Every structure is written in C-alpha cells, then in structure tokens.
Coordinates of C-alpha atoms and ligand atoms in Angstrom, one line a residue:
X1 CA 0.0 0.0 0.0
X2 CA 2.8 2.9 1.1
X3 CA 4.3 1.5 -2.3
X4 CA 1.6 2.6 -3.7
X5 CA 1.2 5.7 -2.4
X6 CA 4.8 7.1 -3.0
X7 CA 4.6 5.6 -6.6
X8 CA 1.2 8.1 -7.3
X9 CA 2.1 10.9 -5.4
X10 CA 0.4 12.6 -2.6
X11 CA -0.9 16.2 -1.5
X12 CA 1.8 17.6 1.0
X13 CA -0.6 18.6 3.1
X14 CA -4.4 19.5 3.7
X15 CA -4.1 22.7 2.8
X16 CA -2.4 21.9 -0.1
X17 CA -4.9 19.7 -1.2
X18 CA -7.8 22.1 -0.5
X19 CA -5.6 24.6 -2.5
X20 CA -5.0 21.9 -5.3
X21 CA -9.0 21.3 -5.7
X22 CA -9.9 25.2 -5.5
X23 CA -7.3 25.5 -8.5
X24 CA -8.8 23.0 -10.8
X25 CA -12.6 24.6 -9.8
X26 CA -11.3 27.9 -10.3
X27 CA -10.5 28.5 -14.0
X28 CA -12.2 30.0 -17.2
X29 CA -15.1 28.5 -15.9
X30 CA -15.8 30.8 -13.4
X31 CA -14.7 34.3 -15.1
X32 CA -15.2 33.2 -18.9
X33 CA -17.8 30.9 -19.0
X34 CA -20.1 32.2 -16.3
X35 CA -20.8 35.7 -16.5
X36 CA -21.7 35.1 -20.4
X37 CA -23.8 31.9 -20.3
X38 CA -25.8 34.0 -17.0
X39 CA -25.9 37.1 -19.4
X40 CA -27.4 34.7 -22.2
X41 CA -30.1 33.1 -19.5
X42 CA -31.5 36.1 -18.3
X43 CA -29.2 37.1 -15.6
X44 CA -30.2 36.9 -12.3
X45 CA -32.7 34.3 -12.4
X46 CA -29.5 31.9 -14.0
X47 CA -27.7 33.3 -11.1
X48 CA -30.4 32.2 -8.5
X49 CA -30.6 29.0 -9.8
X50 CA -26.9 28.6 -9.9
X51 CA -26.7 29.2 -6.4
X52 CA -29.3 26.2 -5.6
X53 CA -27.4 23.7 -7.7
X54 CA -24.1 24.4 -6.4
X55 CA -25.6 23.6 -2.8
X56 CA -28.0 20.5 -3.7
X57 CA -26.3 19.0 -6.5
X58 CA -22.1 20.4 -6.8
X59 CA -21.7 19.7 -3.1
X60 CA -22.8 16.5 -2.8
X61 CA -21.7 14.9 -5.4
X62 CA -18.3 16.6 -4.8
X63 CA -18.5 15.0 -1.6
X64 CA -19.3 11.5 -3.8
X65 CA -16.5 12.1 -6.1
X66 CA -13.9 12.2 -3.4
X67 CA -15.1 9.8 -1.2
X68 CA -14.5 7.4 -4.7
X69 CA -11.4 8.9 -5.1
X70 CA -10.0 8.2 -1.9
X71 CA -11.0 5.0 -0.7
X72 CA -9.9 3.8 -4.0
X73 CA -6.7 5.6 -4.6
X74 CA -7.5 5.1 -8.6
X75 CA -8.4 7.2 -11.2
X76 CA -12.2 7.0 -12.4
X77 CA -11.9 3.9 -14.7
X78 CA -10.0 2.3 -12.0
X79 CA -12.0 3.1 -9.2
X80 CA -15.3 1.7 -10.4
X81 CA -13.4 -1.3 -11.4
X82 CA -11.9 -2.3 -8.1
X83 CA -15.0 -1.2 -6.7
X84 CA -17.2 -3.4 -8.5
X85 CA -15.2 -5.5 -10.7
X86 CA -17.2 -7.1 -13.5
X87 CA -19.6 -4.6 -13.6
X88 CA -20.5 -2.1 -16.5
X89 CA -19.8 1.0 -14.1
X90 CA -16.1 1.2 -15.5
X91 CA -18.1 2.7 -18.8
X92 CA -18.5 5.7 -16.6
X93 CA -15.2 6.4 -15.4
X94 CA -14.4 6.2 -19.3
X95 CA -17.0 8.7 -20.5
X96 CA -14.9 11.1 -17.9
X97 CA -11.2 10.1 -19.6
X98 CA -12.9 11.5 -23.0
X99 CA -15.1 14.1 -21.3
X100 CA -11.6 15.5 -20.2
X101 CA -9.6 15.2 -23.4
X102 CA -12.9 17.0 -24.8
X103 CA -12.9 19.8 -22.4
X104 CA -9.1 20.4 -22.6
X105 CA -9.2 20.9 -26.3
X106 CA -11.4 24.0 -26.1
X107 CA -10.3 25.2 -22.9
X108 CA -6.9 25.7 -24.0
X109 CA -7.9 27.5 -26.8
X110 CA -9.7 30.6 -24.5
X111 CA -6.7 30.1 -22.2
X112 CA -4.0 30.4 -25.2
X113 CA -5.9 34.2 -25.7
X114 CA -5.5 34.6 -22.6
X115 CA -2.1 34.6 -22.2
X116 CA -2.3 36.5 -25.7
X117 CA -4.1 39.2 -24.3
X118 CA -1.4 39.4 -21.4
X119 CA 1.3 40.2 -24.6
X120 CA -0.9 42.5 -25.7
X121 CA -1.8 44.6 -22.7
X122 CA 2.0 44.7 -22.3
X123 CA 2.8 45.6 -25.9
X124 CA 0.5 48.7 -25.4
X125 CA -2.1 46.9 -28.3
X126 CA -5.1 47.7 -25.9
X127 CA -4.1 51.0 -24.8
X128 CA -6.5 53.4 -26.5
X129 CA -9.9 51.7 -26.6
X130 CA -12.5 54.1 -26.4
X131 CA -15.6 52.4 -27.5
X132 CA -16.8 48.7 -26.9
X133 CA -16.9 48.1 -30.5
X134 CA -13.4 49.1 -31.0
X135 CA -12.7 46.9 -28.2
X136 CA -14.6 44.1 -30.2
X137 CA -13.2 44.6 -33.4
X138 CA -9.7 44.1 -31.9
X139 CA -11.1 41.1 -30.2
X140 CA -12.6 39.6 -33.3
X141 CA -9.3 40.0 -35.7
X142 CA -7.2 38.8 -32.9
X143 CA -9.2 35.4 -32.5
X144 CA -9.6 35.7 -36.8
X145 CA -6.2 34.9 -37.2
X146 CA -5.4 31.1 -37.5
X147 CA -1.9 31.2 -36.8
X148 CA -2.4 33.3 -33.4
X149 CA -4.9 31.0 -32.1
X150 CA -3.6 27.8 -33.2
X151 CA -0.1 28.8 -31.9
X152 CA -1.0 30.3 -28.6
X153 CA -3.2 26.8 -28.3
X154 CA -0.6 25.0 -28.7
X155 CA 1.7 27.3 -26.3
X156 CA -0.8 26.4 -23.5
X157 CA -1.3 22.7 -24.1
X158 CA 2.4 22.6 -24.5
X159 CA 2.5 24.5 -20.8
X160 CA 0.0 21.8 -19.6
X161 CA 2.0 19.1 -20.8
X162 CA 5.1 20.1 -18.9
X163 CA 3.7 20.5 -15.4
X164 CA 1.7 17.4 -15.2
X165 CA 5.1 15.9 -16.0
X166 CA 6.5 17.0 -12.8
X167 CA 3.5 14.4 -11.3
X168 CA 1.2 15.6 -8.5
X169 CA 2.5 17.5 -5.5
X170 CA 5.2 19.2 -7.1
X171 CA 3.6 21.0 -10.1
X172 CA 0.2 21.8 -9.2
X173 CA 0.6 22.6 -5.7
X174 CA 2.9 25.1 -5.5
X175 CA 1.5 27.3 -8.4
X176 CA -1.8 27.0 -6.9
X177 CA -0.9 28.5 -2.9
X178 CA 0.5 31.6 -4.2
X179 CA -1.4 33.0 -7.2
X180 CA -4.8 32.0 -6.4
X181 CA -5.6 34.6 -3.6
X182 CA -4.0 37.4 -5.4
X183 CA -6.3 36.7 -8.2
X184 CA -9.1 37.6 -5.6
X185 CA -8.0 41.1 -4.3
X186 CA -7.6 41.9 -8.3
X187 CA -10.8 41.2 -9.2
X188 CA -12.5 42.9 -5.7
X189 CA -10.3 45.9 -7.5
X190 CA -11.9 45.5 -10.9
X191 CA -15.2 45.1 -9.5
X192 CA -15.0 48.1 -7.8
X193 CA -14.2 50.2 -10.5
X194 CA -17.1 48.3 -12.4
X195 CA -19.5 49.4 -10.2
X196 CA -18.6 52.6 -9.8
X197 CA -18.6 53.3 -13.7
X198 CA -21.6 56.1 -14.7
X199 CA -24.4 53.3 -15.3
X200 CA -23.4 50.4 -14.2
X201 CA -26.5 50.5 -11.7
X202 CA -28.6 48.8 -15.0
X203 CA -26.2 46.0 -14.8
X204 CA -26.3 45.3 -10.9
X205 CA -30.0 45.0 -11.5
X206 CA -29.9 43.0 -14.6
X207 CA -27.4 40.7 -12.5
X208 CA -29.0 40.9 -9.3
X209 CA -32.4 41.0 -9.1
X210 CA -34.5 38.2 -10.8
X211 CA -36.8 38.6 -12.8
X212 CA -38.4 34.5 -12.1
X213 CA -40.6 34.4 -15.0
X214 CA -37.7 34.4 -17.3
X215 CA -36.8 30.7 -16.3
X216 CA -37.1 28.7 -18.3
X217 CA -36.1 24.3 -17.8
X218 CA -33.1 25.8 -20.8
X219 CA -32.5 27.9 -17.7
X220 CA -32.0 25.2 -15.6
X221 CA -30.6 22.7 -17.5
X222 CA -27.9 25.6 -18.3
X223 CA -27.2 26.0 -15.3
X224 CA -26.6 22.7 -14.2
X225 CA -24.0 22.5 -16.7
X226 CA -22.3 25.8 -15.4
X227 CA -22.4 24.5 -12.1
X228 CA -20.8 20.7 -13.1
X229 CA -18.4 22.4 -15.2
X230 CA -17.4 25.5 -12.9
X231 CA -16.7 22.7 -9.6
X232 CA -14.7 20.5 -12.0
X233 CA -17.6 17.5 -11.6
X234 CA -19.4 15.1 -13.2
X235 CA -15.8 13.5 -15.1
X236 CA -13.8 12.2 -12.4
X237 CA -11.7 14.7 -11.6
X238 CA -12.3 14.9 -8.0
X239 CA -11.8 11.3 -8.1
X240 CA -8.7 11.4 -9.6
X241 CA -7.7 14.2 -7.1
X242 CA -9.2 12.5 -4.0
X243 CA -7.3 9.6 -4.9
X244 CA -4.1 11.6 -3.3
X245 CA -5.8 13.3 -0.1
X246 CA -4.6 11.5 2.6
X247 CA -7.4 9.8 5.0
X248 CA -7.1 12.3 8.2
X249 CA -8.3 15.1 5.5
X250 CA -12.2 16.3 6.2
X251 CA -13.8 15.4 3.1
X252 CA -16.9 17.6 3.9
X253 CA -15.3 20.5 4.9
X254 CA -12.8 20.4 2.2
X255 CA -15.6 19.9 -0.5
X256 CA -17.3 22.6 1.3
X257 CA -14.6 25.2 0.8
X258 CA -13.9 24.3 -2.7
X259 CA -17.7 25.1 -3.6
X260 CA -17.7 28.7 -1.9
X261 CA -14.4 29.5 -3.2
X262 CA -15.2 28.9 -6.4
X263 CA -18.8 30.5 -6.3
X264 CA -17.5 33.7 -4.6
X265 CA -15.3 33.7 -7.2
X266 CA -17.9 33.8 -10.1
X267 CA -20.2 36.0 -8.0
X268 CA -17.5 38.5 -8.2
X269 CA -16.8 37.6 -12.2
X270 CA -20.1 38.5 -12.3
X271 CA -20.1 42.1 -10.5
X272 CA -17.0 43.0 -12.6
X273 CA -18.7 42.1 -16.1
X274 CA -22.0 43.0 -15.8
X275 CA -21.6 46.8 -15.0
X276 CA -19.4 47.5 -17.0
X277 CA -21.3 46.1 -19.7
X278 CA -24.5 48.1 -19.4
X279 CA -22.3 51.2 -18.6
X280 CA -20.9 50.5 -22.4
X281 CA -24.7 49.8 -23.7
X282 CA -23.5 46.4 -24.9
X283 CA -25.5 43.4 -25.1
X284 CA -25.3 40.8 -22.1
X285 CA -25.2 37.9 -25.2
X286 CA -21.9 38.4 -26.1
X287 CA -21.1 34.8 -26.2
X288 CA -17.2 33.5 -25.8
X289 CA -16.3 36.4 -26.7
X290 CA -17.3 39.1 -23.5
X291 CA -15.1 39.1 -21.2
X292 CA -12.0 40.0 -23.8
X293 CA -14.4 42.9 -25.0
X294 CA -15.5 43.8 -21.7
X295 CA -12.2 43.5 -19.4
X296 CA -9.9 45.4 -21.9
X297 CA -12.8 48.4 -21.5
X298 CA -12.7 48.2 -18.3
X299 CA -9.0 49.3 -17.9
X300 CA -9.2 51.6 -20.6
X301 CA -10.9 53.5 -18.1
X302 CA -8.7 53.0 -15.0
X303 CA -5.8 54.5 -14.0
X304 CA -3.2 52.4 -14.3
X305 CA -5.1 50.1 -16.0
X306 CA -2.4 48.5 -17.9
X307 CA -1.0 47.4 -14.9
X308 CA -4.0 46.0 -13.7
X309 CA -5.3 44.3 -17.2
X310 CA -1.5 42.6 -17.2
X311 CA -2.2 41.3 -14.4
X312 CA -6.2 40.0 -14.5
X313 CA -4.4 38.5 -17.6
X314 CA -1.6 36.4 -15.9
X315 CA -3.8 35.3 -13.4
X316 CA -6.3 34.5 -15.6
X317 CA -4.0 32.2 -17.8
X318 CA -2.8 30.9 -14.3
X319 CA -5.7 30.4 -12.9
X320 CA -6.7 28.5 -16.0
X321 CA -3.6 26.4 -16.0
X322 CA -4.3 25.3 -12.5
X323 CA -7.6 23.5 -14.5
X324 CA -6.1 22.4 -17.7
X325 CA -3.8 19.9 -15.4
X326 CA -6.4 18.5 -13.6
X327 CA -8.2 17.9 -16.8
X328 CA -5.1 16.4 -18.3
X329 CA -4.5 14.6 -15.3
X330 CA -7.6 12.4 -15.3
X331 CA -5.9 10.6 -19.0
X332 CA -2.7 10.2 -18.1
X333 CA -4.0 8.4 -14.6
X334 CA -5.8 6.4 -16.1
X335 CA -3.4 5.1 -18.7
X336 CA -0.4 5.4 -16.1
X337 CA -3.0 3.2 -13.6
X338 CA -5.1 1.1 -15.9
X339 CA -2.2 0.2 -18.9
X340 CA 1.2 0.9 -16.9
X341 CA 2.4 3.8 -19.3
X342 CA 5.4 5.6 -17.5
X343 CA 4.0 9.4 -16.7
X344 CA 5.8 10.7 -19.6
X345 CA 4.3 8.5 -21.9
X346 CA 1.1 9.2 -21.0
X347 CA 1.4 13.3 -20.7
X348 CA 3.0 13.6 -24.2
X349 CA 0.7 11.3 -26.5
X350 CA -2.5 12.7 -24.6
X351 CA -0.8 16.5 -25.3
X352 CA -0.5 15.9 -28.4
X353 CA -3.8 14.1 -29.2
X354 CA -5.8 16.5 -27.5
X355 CA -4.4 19.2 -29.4
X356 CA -5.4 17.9 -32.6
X357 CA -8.7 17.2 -31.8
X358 CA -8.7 20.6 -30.6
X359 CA -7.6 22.7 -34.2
X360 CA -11.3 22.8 -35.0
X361 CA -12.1 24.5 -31.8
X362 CA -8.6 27.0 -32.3
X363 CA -10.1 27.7 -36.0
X364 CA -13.9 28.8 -34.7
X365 CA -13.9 31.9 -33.8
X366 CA -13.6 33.7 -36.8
X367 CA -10.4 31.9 -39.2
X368 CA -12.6 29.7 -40.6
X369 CA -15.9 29.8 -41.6
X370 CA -17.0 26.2 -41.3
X371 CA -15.8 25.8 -37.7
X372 CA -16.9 29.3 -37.3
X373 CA -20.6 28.8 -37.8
X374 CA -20.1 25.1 -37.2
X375 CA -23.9 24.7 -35.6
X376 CA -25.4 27.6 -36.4
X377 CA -24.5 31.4 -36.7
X378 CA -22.5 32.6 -33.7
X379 CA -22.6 28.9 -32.6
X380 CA -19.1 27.7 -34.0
X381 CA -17.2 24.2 -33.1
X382 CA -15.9 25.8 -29.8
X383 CA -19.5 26.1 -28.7
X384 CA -20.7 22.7 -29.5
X385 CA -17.6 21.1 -27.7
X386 CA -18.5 23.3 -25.0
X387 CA -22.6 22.3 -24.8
X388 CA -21.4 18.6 -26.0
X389 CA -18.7 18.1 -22.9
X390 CA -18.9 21.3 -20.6
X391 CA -22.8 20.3 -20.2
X392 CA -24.1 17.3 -21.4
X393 CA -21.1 14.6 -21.0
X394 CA -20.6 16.6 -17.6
X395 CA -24.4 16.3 -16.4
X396 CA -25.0 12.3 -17.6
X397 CA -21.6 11.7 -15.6
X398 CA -22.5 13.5 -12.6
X399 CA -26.3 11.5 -12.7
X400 CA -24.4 7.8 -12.7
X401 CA -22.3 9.0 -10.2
X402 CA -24.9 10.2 -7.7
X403 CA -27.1 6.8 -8.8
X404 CA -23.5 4.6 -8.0
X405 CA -22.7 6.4 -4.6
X406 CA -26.3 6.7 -4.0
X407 CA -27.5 3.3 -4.5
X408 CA -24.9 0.9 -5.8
X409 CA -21.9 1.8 -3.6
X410 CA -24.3 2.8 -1.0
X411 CA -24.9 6.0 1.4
X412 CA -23.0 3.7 4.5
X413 CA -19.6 2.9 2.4
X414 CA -19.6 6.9 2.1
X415 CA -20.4 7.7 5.5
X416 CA -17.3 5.5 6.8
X417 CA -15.0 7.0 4.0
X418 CA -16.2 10.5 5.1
X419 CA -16.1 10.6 8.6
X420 CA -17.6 13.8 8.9
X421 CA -18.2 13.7 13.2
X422 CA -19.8 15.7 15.3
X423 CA -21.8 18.5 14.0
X424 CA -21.7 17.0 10.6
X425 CA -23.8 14.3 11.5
X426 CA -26.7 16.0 10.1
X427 CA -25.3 16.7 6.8
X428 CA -24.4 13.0 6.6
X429 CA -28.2 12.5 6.3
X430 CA -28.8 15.3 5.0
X431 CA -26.0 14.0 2.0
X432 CA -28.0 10.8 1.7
X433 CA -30.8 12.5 1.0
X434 CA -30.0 15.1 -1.4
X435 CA -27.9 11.9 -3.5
X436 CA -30.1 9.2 -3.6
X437 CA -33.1 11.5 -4.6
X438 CA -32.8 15.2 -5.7
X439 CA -29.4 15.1 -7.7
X440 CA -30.5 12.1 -9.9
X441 CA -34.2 13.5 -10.1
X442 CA -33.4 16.8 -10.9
X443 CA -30.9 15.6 -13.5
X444 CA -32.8 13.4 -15.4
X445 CA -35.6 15.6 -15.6
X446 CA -33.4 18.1 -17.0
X447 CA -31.4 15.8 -19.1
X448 CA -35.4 14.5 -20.3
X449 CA -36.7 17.5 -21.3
X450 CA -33.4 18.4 -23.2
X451 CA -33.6 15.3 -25.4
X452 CA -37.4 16.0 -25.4
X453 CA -37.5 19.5 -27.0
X454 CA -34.1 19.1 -28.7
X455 CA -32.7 22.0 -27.4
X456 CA -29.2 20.7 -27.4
X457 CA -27.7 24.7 -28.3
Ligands
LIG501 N1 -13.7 23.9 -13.3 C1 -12.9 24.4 -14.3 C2 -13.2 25.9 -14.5 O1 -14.1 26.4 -14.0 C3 -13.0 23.6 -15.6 C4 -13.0 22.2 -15.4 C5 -14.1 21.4 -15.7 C6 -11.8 21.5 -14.9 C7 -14.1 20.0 -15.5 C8 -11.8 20.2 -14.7 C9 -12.9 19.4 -15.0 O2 -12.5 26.5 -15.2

C-alpha cells in the first residue's frame, strides 16, 4: 500500500490539497464561462438557480466524487473497477477520460488568448480603446487569425504538458498557494471600479435582481451545466484528485470550501462584467467572446489600467492552467493506472492528441468559416464542444455518479470514507438524501426535457 502511495504521489498537506481542488474549480469557468452563459439566460434568475445547484447538487456529489477517489486511490476507470469489478460501471469512469480530453481541447484555446491578451496589454495593443466596439473589433481580428490561435493553443497545451510531468504535488501545488488569492484582491479591484462606472447601476440589476418568470427548464438545464463544469464535476476529476488526499483530511469540509471558493469567485466575475457592460450599452449575449471585450474596457478606463489588465491577464492564464492539469491529469492516470504507461508517456501522446482534436475548436472563432458557424451562426465548433462536454457529458456523468454512490456503492460505504463527526452528523443525512433523490431527479428531468424539446444549443 505505502508502495503505492509514493509511486502516485500525494498532497503535502491538507491545505495543499484544499488549494489543489480550488485551483482545478477555479478556471475560465468561473470568469469566462459564467458571467456570459448567466448574461445569455436572463441574468439573475440563471444566477439564482446557480446558487441552488451548487448547494443541492455540486456539493454532494463533490463529496461522492472524493469519497470514490479516496477509498480507492485510482483514477475514475479504475476506481469503479476495483470497486465493482465485473460490472459495467467502468463505462462511466471512461465517458470522464474522454469528457476531459474533450474539455481540454477547447479550454486551452480561450486560455491560449488569454495569455495573448497578457502580450498585448503589455505591448501597449489595448491602450487606446475608447468604444466597446473598438474593443470588439480588436477582439474579433485577434481570435480571426489562425496562426495566433492555433499557436497560442498549442503554447498552452504545451505548458500543460510540462507541469503534469512534474506528477502531482510538485507541479500543481505550489503554483496554486501563491497566485490563487492574489487573483481575488484583483478582481474585488476590478469590481469596484465596475461598479462605480456612470451606469453600471442597469447591470447590478440585470445581475442581481430576478426577474423568475424568465426561467425557463433551458435555464435550468444551463445552469446545471455551469455549475458541473465551474466545480470541476461530473468527469472524475475529483476522483482522480481525492485519490491523493490523505485519510485524516475532512472530506466535507474540504468539498465545502472548494464550492464557496469557487462560487464567490464567479459572484465576483459577475459584478465586474456586468456593469461595465451596461455602462458601455453592450448586449449581455456576447457569447465567448465578452469578457476580452468587456475587461480590456474596463482598464481603458482605470488608471493604471495597464497594470491591472497585465495582471487579471496572468492570473487568468494561471488560474486557467491550474484546471487544464487536472483535466489532463484524469488521462494520463488512467493510462499510467489502468495500462502501466510511464507518466511521460502518458502526458506527451495525450498533449499531443488533445491538441489535434482541438484545431477545429482554435479555428472557430472567426479563421474559418466552417468551424466558425459550425452549428449555427455565432454557434461555432468551440461552442458545440463546450454544450457537448462542458454540459451534457458533464451532467450524464454526474447523474451515474450520484445513482453509483447513492445506490450501488451505498450511502454507508460513504459515510465510513467520510467521517464527517460531530456537528456533521446531520449533513451525513442530509448528504444521503439530497444523492439518492434530488441530484439524480433533478438531472434526469433536466437531461429529459433536453432530449425532449431538442434544445441541445
Ligand atoms: N472547473 C474548471 C473551471 O471552472 C474547468 C474544469 C471542468 C476543470 C471540468 C476540470 C474538469 O475553469
């Protein structure tokens, strides 16, 4: 067993664990995915809703996830399989491998402009915006170009690749501890300024004050998807992290952190977008596009804005980094765990086979036309990857997994993994409950009506 355990690495500590989840959570997720899939669903009522899956669905299957993870010590594939060896659940654990090889290919391609619009802030490119459409304009030929996008993809799979290399603990820990909070001061900063620009009070209410009779089940079934996708669930990641927290570690508590952490952070995404936006007049449907129109305008009208924007930018690519390994990480665990590849093996062809399957993705927003308008106009390949793995792969996942931990595994095995004590005796049954009924309820309905109405977009 300790054989074991040196061989796959380990957190150093709790903290560094805690830190380690809250990095993969915390990504493009929460500052590029939410605040324009909320501004497409109506705002506040997406936001509302949001809010109530990340506490009756994201927590507890986080909780599931781990609980997996550690009393297995395998990644997905393999943890279902010693689990329950002949069974079909395995199939599960390999939607996940795929989901993350899908995610990763897109992901990498907002990150890559990320880090882009880092070089440009610095170069001075983004200096004299004065209009949102100018700001959008630079936006669109930037993404427009093939080799940029394709290239700075490649730059951040290619970054990916190198520090999953370095295996567990070393890599992703110590990037995470350091940058993470100073991510959170700058964007209190931004927000501030946000909501202090002359009409931002339009946006606070467009982002804060529901109107309920905009929902729609679209509403909800998006923002299921956000949820899944922003706490890194529904794929096996938290399985293949809780495979290295060591058993003293709270699982409750540490699931609980990661979830507030992670929606503070998109609350606050949220408050820096969305006045800005209605100060500029611009439309809350930007699509993938909004926050590299809206951030850049934001500065413009800051002092010292470049210094700021630099920096949103680097910790944006960061922050984004810290997710792309644990996405990559679920792969190469699997193939290091399941078919003995050496760690190197595994990192390099899954690099390199995620980035092709990513070009379509790199060529979508505006090189080419095809991939461009793949689905529909302003609905390009990036977009269906996105609805295809960031909601749909993401929200069957998380359904088994609640029906397996729920039901198959059972409530008790979870309980004795857990070992919340104590005051958390409640939540225990409280976490039975909300498993075994509301998670796979709600997402089946959701999941129903989809395939029902064929509203896959
Ligand atoms: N949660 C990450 C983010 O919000 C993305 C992610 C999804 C990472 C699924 C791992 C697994 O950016």
């Amino acid at each position: 067993m300790s054989n074991l355990d040196s061989s796959r690495g380990n957190w150093n500590s709790k903290i560094g664990f805690i830190v380690a989840a809250a990095g993969s959570a915390i990504g493009l997720g929460n500052i590029w995915r939410f605040p324009y899939v909320a501004g497409e669903n109506g705002g506040a009522a997406f936001v509302f809703i949001y809010i109530i899956f990340v506490i009756l669905i994201g927590l507890p299957v986080m909780i599931a996830e781990l609980s997996i993870g550690r009393n297995t010590e395998k990644n997905p594939v393999g943890a279902f399989k010693k689990l329950f060896p002949r069974s079909l659940w395995k199939i599960i654990g390999g939607l996940g491998v795929f989901t993350g090889i899908g995610i990763l290919s897109f992901y990498a391609v907002i990150a890559g402009y990320m880090v882009g619009y880092f070089v440009k802030i610095i170069l001075g490119d983004l200096n004299n915006i004065t209009s949102f459409e100018q700001a959008d304009q630079i936006f669109k030929s930037f993404s427009a170009n093939p080799y940029i996008s394709i290239g700075l993809f490649f730059l951040f799979i290619f970054l990916t690749v190198i520090v999953v290399m370095g295996g567990v603990s070393t890599g992703i820990e110590r990037w995470s501890k350091i940058l993470m909070p100073i991510l959170f001061f700058l964007l209190i900063a931004l927000a501030i300024r946000s909501v202090t620009l002359k009409g931002a009070m339009e946006g606070l209410v467009f982002y804060l004050q529901p109107d309920f009779s905009k929902i729609t089940l679209t509403t909800f079934a998006r923002a299921l998807g956000q949820a899944l996708f922003s706490l890194s669930l529904g794929m096996g990641t938290m399985i293949t992290y809780g495979s290295y927290i060591s058993k003293k570690d709270n699982i409750v508590t540490s699931a609980s952190s990661v979830c507030l952490f992670d929606t503070l952070i998109a609350i606050l995404a949220g408050l820096v977008i969305f006045p800005a936006l209605f100060a500029m007049g611009m439309d809350p449907a930007g699509g993938p596009g909004l926050v590299f129109v809206v951030l850049p305008s934001i500065f413009a009208k800051m002092s010292g804005g470049i210094i700021f924007g630099a920096g949103i930018f680097l910790l944006l690519s960061v922050a984004a980094l810290t997710s792309t390994i644990s996405l990559l990480e679920v792969p190469v665990a699997y193939f290091v765990d399941e078919h003995g590849w050496s760690r190197k093996k595994a990192v390099t062809l899954m690099g390199i086979i995620t980035f092709f399957i990513g070009i379509p993705s790199a060529l979508a927003l505006g090189s080419n036309y095809f991939f461009t308008t793949f689905i529909k106009e302003n609905f390009g390949f990036l977009d269906f990857m996105n609805a295809l793995f960031g909601n749909y792969s993401l929200s069957i996942g998380a359904f088994f997994i609640a029906v397996f931990a729920g039901y198959k595994w059972g409530t008790h095995a979870v309980s004795k993994e857990v070992q919340a004590e104590g005051s958390l005796f409640y939540y225990r049954r409280m976490w039975a409950f909300l498993i075994r009924l509301i998670c796979p309820i709600a997402i089946f309905i959701i999941l129903a009506y989809i395939a029902w109405t064929g509203n896959y977009f």
